[in-house]
Every structure is written in C-alpha cells, then in structure tokens.
PDB file of C-alpha atoms in Angstrom:
ATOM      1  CA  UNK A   1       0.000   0.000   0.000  1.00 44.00           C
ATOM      2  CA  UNK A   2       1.551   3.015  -1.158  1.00 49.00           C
ATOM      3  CA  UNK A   3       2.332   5.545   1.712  1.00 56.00           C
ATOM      4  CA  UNK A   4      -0.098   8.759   1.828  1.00 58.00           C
ATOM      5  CA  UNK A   5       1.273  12.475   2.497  1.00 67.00           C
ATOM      6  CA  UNK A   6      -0.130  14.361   4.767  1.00 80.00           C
ATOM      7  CA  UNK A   7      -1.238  18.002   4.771  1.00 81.00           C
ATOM      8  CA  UNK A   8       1.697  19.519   6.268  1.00 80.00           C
ATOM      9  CA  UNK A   9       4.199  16.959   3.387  1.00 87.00           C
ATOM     10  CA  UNK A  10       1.976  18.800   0.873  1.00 88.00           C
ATOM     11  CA  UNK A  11       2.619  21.875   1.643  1.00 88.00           C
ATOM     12  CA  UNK A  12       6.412  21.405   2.309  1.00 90.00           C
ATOM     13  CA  UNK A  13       6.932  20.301  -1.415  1.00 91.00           C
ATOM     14  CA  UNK A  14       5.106  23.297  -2.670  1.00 91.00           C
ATOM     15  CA  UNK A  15       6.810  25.637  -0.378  1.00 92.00           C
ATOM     16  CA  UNK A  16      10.350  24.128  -1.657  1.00 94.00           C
ATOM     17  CA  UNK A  17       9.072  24.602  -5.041  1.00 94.00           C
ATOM     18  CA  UNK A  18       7.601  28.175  -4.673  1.00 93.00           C
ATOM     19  CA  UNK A  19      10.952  29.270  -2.997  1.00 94.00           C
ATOM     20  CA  UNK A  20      13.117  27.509  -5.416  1.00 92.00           C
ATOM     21  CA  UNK A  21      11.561  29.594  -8.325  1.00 93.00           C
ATOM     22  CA  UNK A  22      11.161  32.950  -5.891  1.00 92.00           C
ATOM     23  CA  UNK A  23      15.102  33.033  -5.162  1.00 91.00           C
ATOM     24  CA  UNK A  24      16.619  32.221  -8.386  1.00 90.00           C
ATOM     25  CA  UNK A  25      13.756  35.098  -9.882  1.00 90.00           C
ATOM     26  CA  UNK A  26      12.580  37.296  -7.976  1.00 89.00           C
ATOM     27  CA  UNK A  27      15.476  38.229  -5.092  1.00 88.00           C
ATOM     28  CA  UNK A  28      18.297  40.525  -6.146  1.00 88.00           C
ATOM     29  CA  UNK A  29      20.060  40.593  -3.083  1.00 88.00           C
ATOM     30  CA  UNK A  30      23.805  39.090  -4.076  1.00 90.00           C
ATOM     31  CA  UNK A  31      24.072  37.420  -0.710  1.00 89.00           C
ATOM     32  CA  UNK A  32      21.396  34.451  -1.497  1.00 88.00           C
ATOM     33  CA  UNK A  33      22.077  34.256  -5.276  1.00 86.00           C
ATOM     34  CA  UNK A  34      22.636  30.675  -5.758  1.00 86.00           C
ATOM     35  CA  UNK A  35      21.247  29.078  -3.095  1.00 91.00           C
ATOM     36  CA  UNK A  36      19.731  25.895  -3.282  1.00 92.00           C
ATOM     37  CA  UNK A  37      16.376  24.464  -1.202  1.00 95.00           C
ATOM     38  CA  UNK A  38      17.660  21.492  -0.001  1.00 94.00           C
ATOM     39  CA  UNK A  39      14.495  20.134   2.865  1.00 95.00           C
ATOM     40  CA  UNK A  40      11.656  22.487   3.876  1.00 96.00           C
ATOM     41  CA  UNK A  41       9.855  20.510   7.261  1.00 95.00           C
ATOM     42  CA  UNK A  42       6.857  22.217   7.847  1.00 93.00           C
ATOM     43  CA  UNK A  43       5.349  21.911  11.485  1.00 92.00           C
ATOM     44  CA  UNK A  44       1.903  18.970  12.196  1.00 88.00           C
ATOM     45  CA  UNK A  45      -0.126  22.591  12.297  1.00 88.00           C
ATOM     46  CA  UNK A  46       1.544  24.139   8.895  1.00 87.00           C
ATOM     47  CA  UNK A  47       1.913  27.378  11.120  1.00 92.00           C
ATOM     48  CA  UNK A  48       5.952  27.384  10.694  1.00 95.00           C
ATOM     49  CA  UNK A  49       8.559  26.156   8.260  1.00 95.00           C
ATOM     50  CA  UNK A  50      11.586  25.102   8.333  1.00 97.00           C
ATOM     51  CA  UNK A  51      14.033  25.815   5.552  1.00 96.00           C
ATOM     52  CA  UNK A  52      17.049  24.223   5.030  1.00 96.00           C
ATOM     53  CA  UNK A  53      18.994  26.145   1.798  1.00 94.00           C
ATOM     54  CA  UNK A  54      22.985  25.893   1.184  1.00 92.00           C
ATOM     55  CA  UNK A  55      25.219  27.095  -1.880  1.00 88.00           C
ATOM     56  CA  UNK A  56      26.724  24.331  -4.244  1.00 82.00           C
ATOM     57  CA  UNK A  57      29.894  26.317  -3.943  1.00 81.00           C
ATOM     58  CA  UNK A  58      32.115  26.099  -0.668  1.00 80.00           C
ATOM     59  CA  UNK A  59      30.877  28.790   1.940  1.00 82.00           C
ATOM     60  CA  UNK A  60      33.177  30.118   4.828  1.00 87.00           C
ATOM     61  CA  UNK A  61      31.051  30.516   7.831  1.00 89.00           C
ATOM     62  CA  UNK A  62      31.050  34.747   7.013  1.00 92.00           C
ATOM     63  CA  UNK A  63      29.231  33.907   3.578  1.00 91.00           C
ATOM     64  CA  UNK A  64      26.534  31.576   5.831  1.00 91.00           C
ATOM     65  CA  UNK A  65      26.279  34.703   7.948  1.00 94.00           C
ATOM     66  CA  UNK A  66      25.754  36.693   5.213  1.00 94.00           C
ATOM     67  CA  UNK A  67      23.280  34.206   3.294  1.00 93.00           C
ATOM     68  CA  UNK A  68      21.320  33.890   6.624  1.00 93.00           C
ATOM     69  CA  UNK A  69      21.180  37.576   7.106  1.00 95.00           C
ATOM     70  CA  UNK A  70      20.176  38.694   3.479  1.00 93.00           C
ATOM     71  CA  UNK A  71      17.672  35.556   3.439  1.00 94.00           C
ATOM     72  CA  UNK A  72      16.265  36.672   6.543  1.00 92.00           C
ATOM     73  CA  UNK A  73      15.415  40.033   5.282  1.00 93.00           C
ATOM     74  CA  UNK A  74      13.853  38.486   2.656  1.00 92.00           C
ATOM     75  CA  UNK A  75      11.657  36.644   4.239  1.00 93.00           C
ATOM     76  CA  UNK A  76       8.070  38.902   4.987  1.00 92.00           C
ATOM     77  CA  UNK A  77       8.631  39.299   0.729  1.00 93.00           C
ATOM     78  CA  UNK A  78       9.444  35.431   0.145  1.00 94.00           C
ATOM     79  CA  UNK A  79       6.094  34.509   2.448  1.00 93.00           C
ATOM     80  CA  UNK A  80       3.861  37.227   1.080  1.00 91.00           C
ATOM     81  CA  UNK A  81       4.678  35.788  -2.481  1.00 92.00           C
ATOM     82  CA  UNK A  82       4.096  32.484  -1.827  1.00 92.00           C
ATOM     83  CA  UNK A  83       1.158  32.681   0.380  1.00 90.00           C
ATOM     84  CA  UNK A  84      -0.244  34.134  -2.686  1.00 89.00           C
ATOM     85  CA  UNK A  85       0.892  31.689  -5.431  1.00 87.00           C
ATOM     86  CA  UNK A  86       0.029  28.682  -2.855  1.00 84.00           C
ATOM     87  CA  UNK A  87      -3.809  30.234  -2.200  1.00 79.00           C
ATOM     88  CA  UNK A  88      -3.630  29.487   1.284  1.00 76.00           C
ATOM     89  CA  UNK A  89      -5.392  30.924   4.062  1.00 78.00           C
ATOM     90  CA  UNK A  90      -2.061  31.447   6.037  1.00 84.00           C
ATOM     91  CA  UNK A  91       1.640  30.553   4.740  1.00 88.00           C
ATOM     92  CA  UNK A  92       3.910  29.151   7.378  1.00 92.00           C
ATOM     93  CA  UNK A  93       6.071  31.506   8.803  1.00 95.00           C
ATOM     94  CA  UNK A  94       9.661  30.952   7.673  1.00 95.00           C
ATOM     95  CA  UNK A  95      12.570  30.544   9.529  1.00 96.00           C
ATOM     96  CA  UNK A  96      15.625  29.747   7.684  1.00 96.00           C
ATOM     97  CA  UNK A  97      18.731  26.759   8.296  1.00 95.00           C
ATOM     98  CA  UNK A  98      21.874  26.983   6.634  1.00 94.00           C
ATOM     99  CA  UNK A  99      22.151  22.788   5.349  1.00 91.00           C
ATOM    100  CA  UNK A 100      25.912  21.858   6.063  1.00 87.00           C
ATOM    101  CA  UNK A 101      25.495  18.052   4.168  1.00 81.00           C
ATOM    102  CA  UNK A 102      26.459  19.474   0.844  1.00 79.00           C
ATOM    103  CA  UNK A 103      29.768  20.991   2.353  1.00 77.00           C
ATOM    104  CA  UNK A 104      30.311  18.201   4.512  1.00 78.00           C
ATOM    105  CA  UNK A 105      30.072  15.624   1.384  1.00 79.00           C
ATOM    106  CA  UNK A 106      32.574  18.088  -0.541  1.00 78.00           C
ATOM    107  CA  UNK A 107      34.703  17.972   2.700  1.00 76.00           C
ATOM    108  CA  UNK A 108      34.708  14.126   2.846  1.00 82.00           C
ATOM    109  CA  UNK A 109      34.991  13.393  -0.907  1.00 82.00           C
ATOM    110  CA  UNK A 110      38.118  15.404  -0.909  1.00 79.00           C
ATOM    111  CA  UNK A 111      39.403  13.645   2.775  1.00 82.00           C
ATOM    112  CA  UNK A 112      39.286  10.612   0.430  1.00 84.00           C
ATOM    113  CA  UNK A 113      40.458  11.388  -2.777  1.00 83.00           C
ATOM    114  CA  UNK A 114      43.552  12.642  -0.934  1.00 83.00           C
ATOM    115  CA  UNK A 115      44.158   9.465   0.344  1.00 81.00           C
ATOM    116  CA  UNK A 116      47.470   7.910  -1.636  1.00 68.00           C
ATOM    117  CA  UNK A 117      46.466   4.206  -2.529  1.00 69.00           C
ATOM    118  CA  UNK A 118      49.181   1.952  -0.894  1.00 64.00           C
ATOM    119  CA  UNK A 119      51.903   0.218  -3.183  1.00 68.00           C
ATOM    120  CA  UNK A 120      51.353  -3.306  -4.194  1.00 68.00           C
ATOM    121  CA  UNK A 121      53.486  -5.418  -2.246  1.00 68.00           C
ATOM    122  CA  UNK A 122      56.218  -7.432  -4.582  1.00 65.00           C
ATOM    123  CA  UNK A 123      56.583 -10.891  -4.228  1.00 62.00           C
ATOM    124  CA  UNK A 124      59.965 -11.102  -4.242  1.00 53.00           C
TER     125      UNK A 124
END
C-alpha cells in the first residue's frame, strides 16, 4: 500500500518549489544568489517552516552569515509571495537553516580522494 502524504508533506513540497523559483527570480540581493532548497519541514499545524537552503559552492562561515542575514530580510517578501501563489489561508512563517550536508560531502569526498592508494606489495 503506497504511503499517503499528509497536509503539512503537501505543503512542504510546494513551499520548496515556490521558494526555489522565488530566489533564483525574484530576489536581487547578491548574498542568497545561488542558493539551493535542499528540505523544507513544515510543522503537524503548517503554522511554521523550516528551511534548510545551502550554496553548491564552498561557503566560509562569514558567507553563511551573510546568506542567513540577506535571506532573513527576505523573508516577509518570500512569504507574502508564496502565500499568494500557494492560495492558502495562512503561509507558514519561515525561519531559515543553513544545510551543512552538501559541504560536509565536498569535505569528505576530498578527505578521500587525498588518500594515496598503498603500493602493491612485490613478491619477491
């Protein structure tokens, strides 16, 4: 039987879509151009949201502060906009994560590709 989404799953997808399209259209600030949505979890009552973004490139933890602050500012505009394009009667309020797994997999995938492989022992 196949598994059923609730309400709240619903409206997670369709806030990661909304601010997918909002951010790479609609926000000129310079500080969130290029993020990614990565997980929105929105709460059993749909009353908050949780919004996990990061940027594909590597970010030093003044550009998250940055990101977060400039996202932040934009976020009465990002939940105005989508409260409209979603047609609900009241869009979660946002509240914004920085998502560290993208870095951290960068991090790791370069731990191991600098890894030498060992020589082949010689029978000899």
């Amino acid at each position: 039987m196949p598994k059923e989404f609730g309400r709240h799953e619903r409206i997670a997808g369709s806030v990661q879509r909304g601010l997918a399209q909002l951010l790479s259209s609609e926000v000129n600030d310079p500080r969130v151009a290029g993020l990614t949505v990565t997980e929105v979890r929105v709460s059993s009552d749909c009353r908050h949201a949780n919004v996990f973004v990061t940027k594909m490139t590597k970010a030093t933890d003044q550009d998250i502060e940055d990101i977060l602050e400039g996202i932040g500012r934009a976020s009465g505009f990002l939940r105005s906009r989508l409260a409209k394009a979603m047609d609900l009667r009241r869009c979660p309020e946002l509240h914004f994560e920085y998502d560290y797994n993208v870095q951290r997999a960068s991090d790791l995938t370069a731990l191991i590709d600098s890894v030498q492989p060992a020589e082949p022992e010689s029978d000899g």
